[in-house]
Short mmCIF file of C-alpha atoms and ligand atoms in Angstrom, two decimals:
data_model
loop_
_atom_site.label_atom_id
_atom_site.label_comp_id
_atom_site.label_asym_id
_atom_site.label_seq_id
_atom_site.Cartn_x
_atom_site.Cartn_y
_atom_site.Cartn_z
CA UNK A 1 1.60 -10.69 7.44
CA UNK A 2 -0.07 -13.84 6.09
CA UNK A 3 1.31 -15.89 3.23
CA UNK A 4 -0.10 -18.85 1.35
CA UNK A 5 1.99 -21.96 0.73
CA UNK A 6 1.07 -24.25 -2.18
CA UNK A 7 2.65 -27.60 -2.87
CA UNK A 8 2.06 -28.27 -6.57
CA UNK A 9 1.16 -31.42 -8.48
CA UNK A 10 -2.21 -32.40 -7.01
CA UNK A 11 -5.07 -32.81 -9.47
CA UNK A 12 -8.13 -30.87 -8.25
CA UNK A 13 -11.38 -32.81 -8.06
CA UNK A 14 -14.58 -31.82 -6.28
CA UNK A 15 -17.02 -28.92 -6.08
CA UNK A 16 -16.73 -25.26 -5.10
CA UNK A 17 -19.57 -22.86 -4.29
CA UNK A 18 -19.09 -19.48 -5.93
CA UNK A 19 -19.67 -16.41 -3.76
CA UNK A 20 -21.58 -13.25 -4.67
CA UNK A 21 -19.89 -10.80 -7.03
CA UNK A 22 -17.50 -8.42 -5.23
CA UNK A 23 -17.69 -5.86 -8.04
CA UNK A 24 -21.48 -5.94 -8.01
CA UNK A 25 -21.80 -5.71 -4.23
CA UNK A 26 -19.44 -2.70 -4.14
CA UNK A 27 -21.85 -0.81 -6.42
CA UNK A 28 -25.04 -2.13 -4.77
CA UNK A 29 -24.06 -1.09 -1.23
CA UNK A 30 -23.88 2.71 -1.97
CA UNK A 31 -27.43 2.43 -3.39
CA UNK A 32 -28.55 2.26 0.26
CA UNK A 33 -27.75 6.00 0.45
CA UNK A 34 -30.58 6.72 -2.01
CA UNK A 35 -33.42 5.80 0.33
CA UNK A 36 -34.41 6.33 3.97
CA UNK A 37 -35.72 2.75 3.98
CA UNK A 38 -33.59 -0.38 4.40
CA UNK A 39 -31.80 -2.03 1.49
CA UNK A 40 -31.02 -5.70 2.15
CA UNK A 41 -28.44 -7.50 0.00
CA UNK A 42 -28.08 -11.28 0.16
CA UNK A 43 -25.38 -13.52 -1.35
CA UNK A 44 -22.86 -10.84 -0.35
CA UNK A 45 -19.27 -12.17 -0.51
CA UNK A 46 -17.32 -12.17 2.77
CA UNK A 47 -14.33 -10.11 1.64
CA UNK A 48 -12.26 -7.32 3.14
CA UNK A 49 -13.39 -4.92 0.38
CA UNK A 50 -17.02 -5.44 1.42
CA UNK A 51 -16.14 -4.78 5.05
CA UNK A 52 -14.29 -1.61 3.98
CA UNK A 53 -17.36 -0.37 2.06
CA UNK A 54 -19.56 -1.16 5.09
CA UNK A 55 -17.22 0.86 7.32
CA UNK A 56 -17.28 3.77 4.87
CA UNK A 57 -21.09 3.78 4.79
CA UNK A 58 -21.17 3.65 8.59
CA UNK A 59 -18.94 6.77 8.81
CA UNK A 60 -21.58 8.51 6.64
CA UNK A 61 -24.34 7.45 9.02
CA UNK A 62 -25.68 4.27 7.43
CA UNK A 63 -26.64 1.53 9.88
CA UNK A 64 -25.16 -1.71 8.55
CA UNK A 65 -26.32 -5.04 9.96
CA UNK A 66 -24.49 -8.22 8.98
CA UNK A 67 -26.50 -11.46 9.10
CA UNK A 68 -26.01 -15.08 8.07
CA UNK A 69 -22.27 -14.90 8.80
CA UNK A 70 -21.84 -11.81 6.57
CA UNK A 71 -23.72 -13.17 3.57
CA UNK A 72 -26.67 -10.81 4.20
CA UNK A 73 -26.19 -7.04 4.64
CA UNK A 74 -29.08 -4.86 5.77
CA UNK A 75 -28.35 -1.14 5.39
CA UNK A 76 -30.50 1.77 6.62
CA UNK A 77 -29.67 5.33 5.63
CA UNK A 78 -32.58 7.15 7.24
CA UNK A 79 -30.37 9.79 8.83
CA UNK A 80 -26.98 10.60 7.26
CA UNK A 81 -24.47 12.16 9.67
CA UNK A 82 -21.88 13.39 7.17
CA UNK A 83 -21.26 13.62 3.43
CA UNK A 84 -17.53 12.90 3.61
CA UNK A 85 -15.45 9.88 2.54
CA UNK A 86 -12.01 10.14 4.13
CA UNK A 87 -8.71 9.33 2.40
CA UNK A 88 -7.93 6.77 5.12
CA UNK A 89 -10.72 4.52 3.82
CA UNK A 90 -10.79 5.55 0.16
CA UNK A 91 -7.06 4.81 -0.34
CA UNK A 92 -7.73 1.19 0.62
CA UNK A 93 -10.48 0.74 -1.90
CA UNK A 94 -11.08 2.75 -5.05
CA UNK A 95 -14.72 1.72 -5.28
CA UNK A 96 -15.33 4.20 -2.41
CA UNK A 97 -15.74 6.82 -5.16
CA UNK A 98 -19.16 5.22 -5.79
CA UNK A 99 -20.62 7.08 -2.79
CA UNK A 100 -20.14 10.37 -4.68
CA UNK A 101 -23.13 10.01 -7.03
CA UNK A 102 -25.67 8.87 -4.42
CA UNK A 103 -24.54 11.49 -1.86
CA UNK A 104 -25.00 14.24 -4.46
CA UNK A 105 -28.40 12.85 -5.39
CA UNK A 106 -29.57 12.50 -1.78
CA UNK A 107 -27.89 15.44 0.00
CA UNK A 108 -26.79 17.80 -2.76
CA UNK A 109 -23.17 17.80 -1.63
CA UNK A 110 -20.26 15.46 -0.98
CA UNK A 111 -16.59 15.57 -0.04
CA UNK A 112 -14.89 12.42 -1.28
CA UNK A 113 -11.18 11.72 -1.29
CA UNK A 114 -9.65 11.10 -4.69
CA UNK A 115 -8.84 7.36 -4.72
CA UNK A 116 -5.30 7.73 -6.01
CA UNK A 117 -3.70 5.15 -8.25
CA UNK A 118 -2.99 1.52 -7.60
CA UNK A 119 -0.58 -1.14 -8.86
CA UNK A 120 -2.39 -1.71 -12.16
CA UNK A 121 -2.61 1.90 -13.22
CA UNK A 122 -3.29 5.57 -12.51
CA UNK A 123 -7.01 4.79 -12.25
CA UNK A 124 -8.24 8.40 -12.77
CA UNK A 125 -11.86 9.35 -12.03
CA UNK A 126 -12.18 12.15 -14.63
CA UNK A 127 -15.01 10.31 -16.43
CA UNK A 128 -16.99 10.14 -13.16
CA UNK A 129 -16.49 13.86 -12.43
CA UNK A 130 -17.23 15.18 -15.94
CA UNK A 131 -20.42 13.13 -16.09
CA UNK A 132 -21.62 14.40 -12.69
CA UNK A 133 -20.92 17.98 -13.83
CA UNK A 134 -23.18 17.30 -16.84
CA UNK A 135 -25.92 16.41 -14.34
CA UNK A 136 -25.48 19.83 -12.70
CA UNK A 137 -22.88 19.18 -9.99
CA UNK A 138 -20.21 21.80 -9.28
CA UNK A 139 -16.92 19.97 -8.76
CA UNK A 140 -13.75 21.38 -7.20
CA UNK A 141 -10.59 19.44 -6.43
CA UNK A 142 -8.55 20.56 -3.47
CA UNK A 143 -6.18 18.92 -0.98
CA UNK A 144 -6.74 15.53 -2.62
CA UNK A 145 -10.51 15.67 -2.21
CA UNK A 146 -13.42 16.08 -4.60
CA UNK A 147 -15.69 18.87 -3.27
CA UNK A 148 -19.02 18.47 -5.07
CA UNK A 149 -22.16 20.57 -4.65
CA UNK A 150 -25.48 20.89 -6.47
CA UNK A 151 -26.58 24.52 -6.68
CA UNK A 152 -30.18 24.03 -7.71
CA UNK A 153 -32.48 21.86 -5.57
CA UNK A 154 -31.43 18.67 -7.32
CA UNK A 155 -29.42 17.16 -10.16
CA UNK A 156 -30.95 17.59 -13.58
CA UNK A 157 -31.27 14.74 -16.09
CA UNK A 158 -29.38 15.13 -19.38
CA UNK A 159 -27.48 13.11 -21.98
CA UNK A 160 -24.11 11.83 -20.74
CA UNK A 161 -21.92 10.49 -23.51
CA UNK A 162 -18.79 8.70 -22.28
CA UNK A 163 -15.69 9.03 -24.52
CA UNK A 164 -14.63 5.55 -23.35
CA UNK A 165 -16.19 2.66 -21.46
CA UNK A 166 -16.00 2.87 -17.67
CA UNK A 167 -17.74 0.46 -15.29
CA UNK A 168 -17.40 2.71 -12.23
CA UNK A 169 -18.34 5.93 -14.00
CA UNK A 170 -21.45 4.27 -15.47
CA UNK A 171 -22.41 3.05 -11.97
CA UNK A 172 -21.81 6.47 -10.40
CA UNK A 173 -24.05 8.19 -12.95
CA UNK A 174 -26.78 5.56 -12.53
CA UNK A 175 -26.64 6.06 -8.75
CA UNK A 176 -27.05 9.82 -9.24
CA UNK A 177 -29.50 10.02 -12.16
CA UNK A 178 -32.21 7.89 -10.49
CA UNK A 179 -33.05 10.86 -8.20
CA UNK A 180 -32.34 13.65 -10.72
CA UNK A 181 -35.11 15.84 -12.13
CA UNK A 182 -36.07 14.54 -15.57
CA UNK A 183 -34.56 11.94 -17.84
CA UNK A 184 -30.90 10.92 -18.31
CA UNK A 185 -29.52 9.07 -21.30
CA UNK A 186 -26.13 7.42 -20.84
CA UNK A 187 -24.29 6.77 -24.10
CA UNK A 188 -21.30 4.42 -24.41
CA UNK A 189 -22.29 2.95 -21.05
CA UNK A 190 -20.46 -0.10 -19.68
CA UNK A 191 -22.33 -3.38 -20.34
CA UNK A 192 -20.86 -5.59 -17.61
CA UNK A 193 -23.28 -7.92 -15.75
CA UNK A 194 -22.64 -5.84 -12.60
CA UNK A 195 -24.30 -2.87 -14.38
CA UNK A 196 -27.43 -4.95 -15.00
CA UNK A 197 -27.37 -6.22 -11.42
CA UNK A 198 -27.26 -2.62 -10.14
CA UNK A 199 -30.12 -1.64 -12.47
CA UNK A 200 -32.18 -4.62 -11.26
CA UNK A 201 -31.66 -3.55 -7.65
CA UNK A 202 -32.48 0.13 -8.37
CA UNK A 203 -35.67 -0.91 -10.20
CA UNK A 204 -36.72 -2.90 -7.11
CA UNK A 205 -36.23 0.36 -5.17
CA UNK A 206 -38.60 2.10 -7.60
CA UNK A 207 -36.14 3.56 -10.10
CA UNK A 208 -37.08 3.76 -13.78
CA UNK A 209 -34.17 2.35 -15.83
CA UNK A 210 -34.05 0.69 -19.25
CA UNK A 211 -31.25 -0.39 -21.59
CA UNK A 212 -28.84 -1.66 -18.91
CA UNK A 213 -26.52 -4.25 -20.44
CA UNK A 214 -26.42 -2.24 -23.69
CA UNK A 215 -24.29 0.85 -24.43
CA UNK A 216 -27.35 3.11 -24.08
CA UNK A 217 -29.10 3.36 -20.72
CA UNK A 218 -32.21 5.54 -20.18
CA UNK A 219 -33.17 6.66 -16.66
CA UNK A 220 -36.27 8.66 -15.64
CA UNK A 221 -35.54 10.39 -12.33
CA UNK A 222 -38.00 9.95 -9.43
CA UNK A 223 -38.46 12.05 -6.26
CA UNK A 224 -37.57 9.25 -3.88
CA UNK A 225 -36.77 5.55 -3.73
CA UNK A 226 -37.95 2.79 -1.39
CA UNK A 227 -36.03 0.06 0.35
CA UNK A 228 -35.67 -3.34 -1.31
CA UNK A 229 -34.21 -6.82 -0.98
CA UNK A 230 -31.80 -7.98 -3.68
CA UNK A 231 -29.69 -11.09 -4.34
CA UNK A 232 -26.19 -10.29 -5.62
CA UNK A 233 -25.26 -12.14 -8.83
CA UNK A 234 -22.48 -14.78 -8.61
CA UNK A 235 -18.90 -13.56 -8.99
CA UNK A 236 -17.93 -14.24 -12.63
CA UNK A 237 -14.24 -13.53 -11.94
CA UNK A 238 -14.10 -15.99 -9.05
CA UNK A 239 -15.91 -18.45 -11.35
CA UNK A 240 -13.34 -18.02 -14.15
CA UNK A 241 -10.50 -18.33 -11.67
CA UNK A 242 -11.67 -21.73 -10.39
CA UNK A 243 -12.39 -22.92 -13.94
CA UNK A 244 -8.70 -22.24 -14.63
CA UNK A 245 -7.72 -24.03 -11.40
CA UNK A 246 -9.32 -27.18 -12.82
CA UNK A 247 -7.70 -26.64 -16.23
CA UNK A 248 -4.18 -25.92 -14.97
CA UNK A 249 -4.10 -29.02 -12.72
CA UNK A 250 -5.76 -31.31 -15.29
CA UNK A 251 -8.56 -31.99 -12.83
CA UNK A 252 -12.33 -31.73 -12.83
CA UNK A 253 -14.39 -29.24 -10.78
CA UNK A 254 -18.09 -28.58 -10.41
CA UNK A 255 -18.82 -24.94 -9.56
CA UNK A 256 -22.10 -24.32 -7.75
CA UNK A 257 -24.08 -21.05 -7.77
CA UNK A 258 -22.20 -20.20 -10.99
CA UNK A 259 -23.49 -18.75 -14.25
CA UNK A 260 -21.69 -19.56 -17.50
CA UNK A 261 -23.69 -16.84 -19.32
CA UNK A 262 -21.70 -14.19 -17.39
CA UNK A 263 -18.45 -15.29 -19.10
CA UNK A 264 -19.13 -15.69 -22.85
CA UNK A 265 -15.74 -14.64 -24.27
CA UNK A 266 -13.74 -16.34 -21.48
CA UNK A 267 -15.55 -19.69 -22.00
CA UNK A 268 -14.94 -19.45 -25.76
CA UNK A 269 -11.18 -19.08 -25.19
CA UNK A 270 -11.09 -21.84 -22.59
CA UNK A 271 -12.93 -24.16 -24.99
CA UNK A 272 -10.42 -23.30 -27.75
CA UNK A 273 -7.60 -24.16 -25.33
CA UNK A 274 -9.10 -27.65 -24.94
CA UNK A 275 -11.24 -27.32 -21.81
CA UNK A 276 -14.64 -29.03 -21.69
CA UNK A 277 -17.29 -26.79 -20.10
CA UNK A 278 -20.73 -28.21 -19.32
CA UNK A 279 -23.31 -26.08 -17.55
CA UNK A 280 -26.50 -27.07 -15.79
CA UNK A 281 -28.94 -25.10 -13.65
CA UNK A 282 -26.63 -22.87 -11.65
CA UNK A 283 -23.64 -25.23 -11.99
CA UNK A 284 -20.63 -25.39 -14.29
CA UNK A 285 -18.56 -28.57 -14.78
CA UNK A 286 -14.98 -28.09 -16.04
CA UNK A 287 -12.39 -30.65 -17.18
CA UNK A 288 -9.64 -30.85 -19.80
CA UNK A 289 -10.27 -32.61 -23.11
CA UNK A 290 -6.54 -33.02 -23.73
CA UNK A 291 -3.32 -33.80 -21.85
CA UNK A 292 -1.99 -30.29 -22.19
CA UNK A 293 -3.81 -27.00 -22.85
CA UNK A 294 -3.41 -25.45 -26.30
CA UNK A 295 -2.02 -21.91 -26.49
CA UNK A 296 -4.66 -19.37 -27.59
CA UNK A 297 -4.45 -15.61 -28.13
CA UNK A 298 -6.48 -13.23 -25.96
CA UNK A 299 -7.14 -9.47 -25.94
CA UNK A 300 -8.95 -7.98 -22.95
CA UNK A 301 -12.01 -5.88 -23.81
CA UNK A 302 -14.99 -4.27 -22.11
CA UNK A 303 -17.89 -6.74 -21.65
CA UNK A 304 -18.89 -8.92 -23.45
CA UNK A 305 -15.19 -9.23 -24.41
CA UNK A 306 -12.54 -11.16 -22.47
CA UNK A 307 -12.44 -9.70 -18.91
CA UNK A 308 -9.25 -7.88 -17.88
CA UNK A 309 -9.78 -9.36 -14.39
CA UNK A 310 -9.08 -12.85 -15.78
CA UNK A 311 -5.98 -11.94 -17.83
CA UNK A 312 -3.43 -12.71 -15.12
CA UNK A 313 -5.04 -16.06 -14.30
CA UNK A 314 -5.20 -16.97 -17.99
CA UNK A 315 -1.51 -16.11 -18.38
CA UNK A 316 -0.66 -18.61 -15.64
CA UNK A 317 -2.53 -21.33 -17.57
CA UNK A 318 -0.91 -20.32 -20.90
CA UNK A 319 2.55 -20.55 -19.26
CA UNK A 320 2.14 -24.36 -19.40
CA UNK A 321 0.22 -24.58 -22.69
CA UNK A 322 1.47 -26.17 -25.90
CA UNK A 323 2.58 -23.38 -28.26
CA UNK A 324 2.83 -19.63 -27.97
CA UNK A 325 -0.02 -17.32 -26.95
CA UNK A 326 -0.28 -13.57 -27.24
CA UNK A 327 -2.10 -11.74 -24.46
CA UNK A 328 -3.05 -8.09 -25.14
CA UNK A 329 -4.08 -6.02 -22.08
CA UNK A 330 -6.21 -3.22 -23.50
CA UNK A 331 -7.97 -1.94 -20.37
CA UNK A 332 -5.22 -1.06 -17.89
CA UNK A 333 -1.79 0.37 -18.60
CA UNK A 334 0.20 -1.74 -16.16
CA UNK A 335 -1.41 -5.10 -15.60
CA UNK A 336 1.45 -7.52 -16.24
CA UNK A 337 3.10 -7.42 -12.81
CA UNK A 338 2.39 -11.11 -12.35
CA UNK A 339 4.61 -11.87 -15.39
CA UNK A 340 8.04 -11.43 -13.71
CA UNK A 341 6.80 -13.49 -10.76
CA UNK A 342 5.60 -16.25 -13.09
CA UNK A 343 8.98 -16.03 -14.84
CA UNK A 344 10.68 -16.74 -11.52
CA UNK A 345 8.74 -20.01 -11.54
CA UNK A 346 10.14 -20.81 -14.98
CA UNK A 347 7.50 -19.29 -17.26
CA UNK A 348 8.81 -17.94 -20.59
CA UNK A 349 7.09 -14.57 -21.09
CA UNK A 350 8.14 -11.57 -23.21
CA UNK A 351 6.41 -8.28 -22.47
CA UNK A 352 6.37 -5.39 -24.90
CA UNK A 353 4.05 -2.53 -24.04
CA UNK A 354 0.51 -3.84 -23.58
CA UNK A 355 1.30 -7.16 -25.17
CA UNK A 356 2.71 -10.38 -23.64
CA UNK A 357 3.97 -13.35 -25.62
CA UNK A 358 3.80 -16.52 -23.54
CA UNK A 359 5.82 -19.51 -24.81
CA UNK A 360 4.41 -22.57 -23.05
CA UNK A 361 6.92 -24.60 -21.02
CA UNK A 362 6.61 -28.22 -19.93
CA UNK A 363 6.73 -27.45 -16.23
CA UNK A 364 7.01 -24.68 -13.65
CA UNK A 365 9.02 -24.79 -10.42
CA UNK A 366 7.69 -23.58 -7.09
CA UNK A 367 9.31 -20.40 -5.72
CA UNK A 368 8.72 -17.62 -3.17
CA UNK A 369 6.67 -15.01 -5.12
CA UNK A 370 4.95 -11.75 -4.31
CA UNK A 371 1.47 -10.47 -5.10
CA UNK A 372 0.81 -6.93 -6.28
CA UNK A 373 -2.96 -6.87 -6.84
CA UNK A 374 -5.95 -9.15 -6.36
CA UNK A 375 -5.76 -10.92 -9.73
CA UNK A 376 -1.95 -11.09 -9.96
CA UNK A 377 -1.91 -12.82 -6.56
CA UNK A 378 -4.41 -15.47 -7.57
CA UNK A 379 -2.54 -16.14 -10.83
CA UNK A 380 0.48 -17.07 -8.70
CA UNK A 381 -1.68 -19.44 -6.65
CA UNK A 382 -2.84 -21.12 -9.89
CA UNK A 383 0.76 -21.47 -11.10
CA UNK A 384 1.73 -22.88 -7.71
CA UNK A 385 -0.99 -25.54 -7.93
CA UNK A 386 0.64 -26.88 -11.13
CA UNK A 387 4.32 -26.23 -10.33
CA UNK A 388 6.78 -28.83 -9.06
CA UNK A 389 7.66 -28.09 -5.46
CA UNK A 390 6.52 -25.40 -3.06
CA UNK A 391 5.36 -21.87 -3.86
CA UNK A 392 4.95 -19.25 -1.14
CA UNK A 393 2.78 -16.28 -2.13
CA UNK A 394 3.30 -13.32 0.21
CA UNK A 395 1.18 -10.16 0.68
CA UNK A 396 -2.00 -12.21 0.52
CA UNK A 397 -4.02 -9.27 1.85
CA UNK A 398 -4.51 -8.59 -1.87
CA UNK A 399 -6.08 -12.04 -2.23
CA UNK A 400 -8.41 -11.55 0.71
CA UNK A 401 -9.87 -8.49 -1.02
CA UNK A 402 -11.27 -10.59 -3.84
CA UNK A 403 -11.38 -14.28 -2.87
CA UNK A 404 -13.40 -15.73 -0.03
CA UNK A 405 -11.31 -18.35 1.88
CA UNK A 406 -9.50 -19.52 -1.28
CA UNK A 407 -7.22 -21.91 0.59
CA UNK A 408 -10.20 -23.72 2.15
CA UNK A 409 -12.05 -23.96 -1.18
CA UNK A 410 -9.00 -25.37 -3.01
CA UNK A 411 -7.89 -27.66 -0.16
CA UNK A 412 -11.39 -29.18 -0.09
CA UNK A 413 -10.81 -30.25 -3.73
CA UNK A 414 -7.43 -31.86 -3.08
CA UNK A 415 -5.15 -28.84 -3.36
CA UNK A 416 -2.13 -28.93 -1.04
CA UNK A 417 -2.49 -25.31 0.10
CA UNK A 418 -2.35 -23.62 3.49
CA UNK A 419 -2.17 -20.14 5.02
CA UNK A 420 0.75 -19.25 7.32
CA UNK A 421 1.44 -16.04 9.16
C1 EPZ B 501 -14.01 -1.96 -12.37
O1 EPZ B 501 -13.02 -0.97 -12.09
C2 EPZ B 501 -13.64 -3.16 -11.53
N1 EPZ B 501 -13.68 -2.81 -10.11
C3 EPZ B 501 -12.24 -3.65 -11.90
O2 EPZ B 501 -11.99 -4.84 -11.14
C4 EPZ B 501 -12.24 -4.01 -13.39
O3 EPZ B 501 -10.94 -4.41 -13.76
C5 EPZ B 501 -12.67 -2.78 -14.21
O4 EPZ B 501 -13.96 -2.33 -13.76
C6 EPZ B 501 -12.75 -3.08 -15.70
O5 EPZ B 501 -13.67 -4.10 -15.91
C7 EPZ B 501 -14.88 -2.69 -9.50
O6 EPZ B 501 -15.93 -2.87 -10.10
C8 EPZ B 501 -14.86 -2.33 -8.05
P1 EPZ B 501 -13.17 1.27 -15.39
P2 EPZ B 501 -13.23 0.55 -12.63
O7 EPZ B 501 -13.66 2.59 -14.91
O8 EPZ B 501 -14.66 0.89 -12.62
C9 EPZ B 501 -9.96 4.22 -17.25
C10 EPZ B 501 -10.78 -6.25 -9.69
O9 EPZ B 501 -9.72 -6.86 -9.82
N2 EPZ B 501 -10.73 5.28 -16.56
O10 EPZ B 501 -14.07 0.43 -16.24
O11 EPZ B 501 -12.28 1.41 -11.89
C11 EPZ B 501 -9.28 3.28 -16.27
O12 EPZ B 501 -8.04 3.80 -15.85
C12 EPZ B 501 -10.89 -4.82 -10.19
O13 EPZ B 501 -11.82 -6.72 -9.16
C13 EPZ B 501 -10.42 6.62 -16.82
O14 EPZ B 501 -9.51 6.92 -17.60
O15 EPZ B 501 -12.73 0.38 -14.13
C14 EPZ B 501 -9.15 2.02 -17.09
O16 EPZ B 501 -8.00 2.13 -17.92
C15 EPZ B 501 -9.59 -4.31 -10.78
N3 EPZ B 501 -11.12 7.60 -16.20
C16 EPZ B 501 -10.41 2.03 -17.97
O17 EPZ B 501 -10.88 3.38 -17.96
C17 EPZ B 501 -12.15 7.31 -15.33
O18 EPZ B 501 -12.77 8.26 -14.78
C18 EPZ B 501 -11.54 1.14 -17.45
O19 EPZ B 501 -11.75 1.47 -16.09
C19 EPZ B 501 -12.45 5.95 -15.07
C20 EPZ B 501 -11.74 4.96 -15.71
#
């Protein structure tokens, strides 16, 4: 099992190209199921999650062609061979549930394993299932699988009002409603940039969607959709992670193929902590304005609020900041597992319920630490870059799910970081 070894203290300087957004690509790929013509995605990130989604689609009968070293995916679903997503694949990646909506829309039935929980929480899919039932699906749960069927000839458009914001449930409904009979109005829809990216791609396929990026999305169902070519937006979480890598080492990085407009609340907090952010056409330049970051308070929120996927990384930076910061995790019930690992490196963190108080310390010490999810693992890498001595982060398969060749990208900017197995 691979591990990553970081020797701290180097100041990062240089440029990093940001990959396509994992969480956008994982919603765009199931859209291929909606048409018998090819959907081609470019700027796809080369991550294990993407390969897992490709494998899942192939088991359903989608032909997946990888080009340009995995950056371009061409998917053709002209003849599906099954409507089943097995536990073996789904347990590795929760986003597999996103084949449920398009399979129902295209074939009228689907058997998809329940994803099960993960380290950061129970991760239920009740919002997905209730919304699909509103569109006319009959849903039964048995032996750990969702058995979904559509009695009439197709799903029927309606108003779906979510009791709480859900990125995945919004995506699943969009992927179903575009082929439903009549109009669908989604209320309390998620507003993340990945929702807008999915809507842009579906519109290129001929779907009629408006209001994406706001809490109310209107979709007019069509009988069929065409193929299309779509460029995945840059990964805003990878972007924020490398902005923090510059900040925590007191260095300066230029991020290419990066969009600062995808991270409004995060950039505001980073600026308040004393980080200078200058953006140009498709680039972001990051450097510290002061010797030491200032502690700032953060509460994670649905977009456009502070992203939960950057909370762990931000905590690593606040561990060395001047003052005390309060981090409230309001999206997931158990997303502080990086805190005890950071504490083993000397961070001073008190957790109570969904709130963490981080008292900045002058320095961290390298230590053997363990990752528990994608973002917790990268927060330990960030801490290791700034710590005195050597940090070994084990279980890096979590990292490889969300970060494309992180050790190469950081080493190219002066980071003393290498992968061992
Ligand atoms: C997406 O997960 C992302 N994953 C997550 O990124 C991200 O943290 C999350 O959105 C929030 O922004 C992908 O896009 C593949 P939700 P998703 O449905 O869709 C609860 C990463 O590190 N909920 O918006 O699963 C849920 O438990 C990952 O890249 C229900 O109760 O998130 C959570 O508390 C981690 N019932 C809250 O809603 C449901 O049916 C928000 O979850 C669905 C969700």
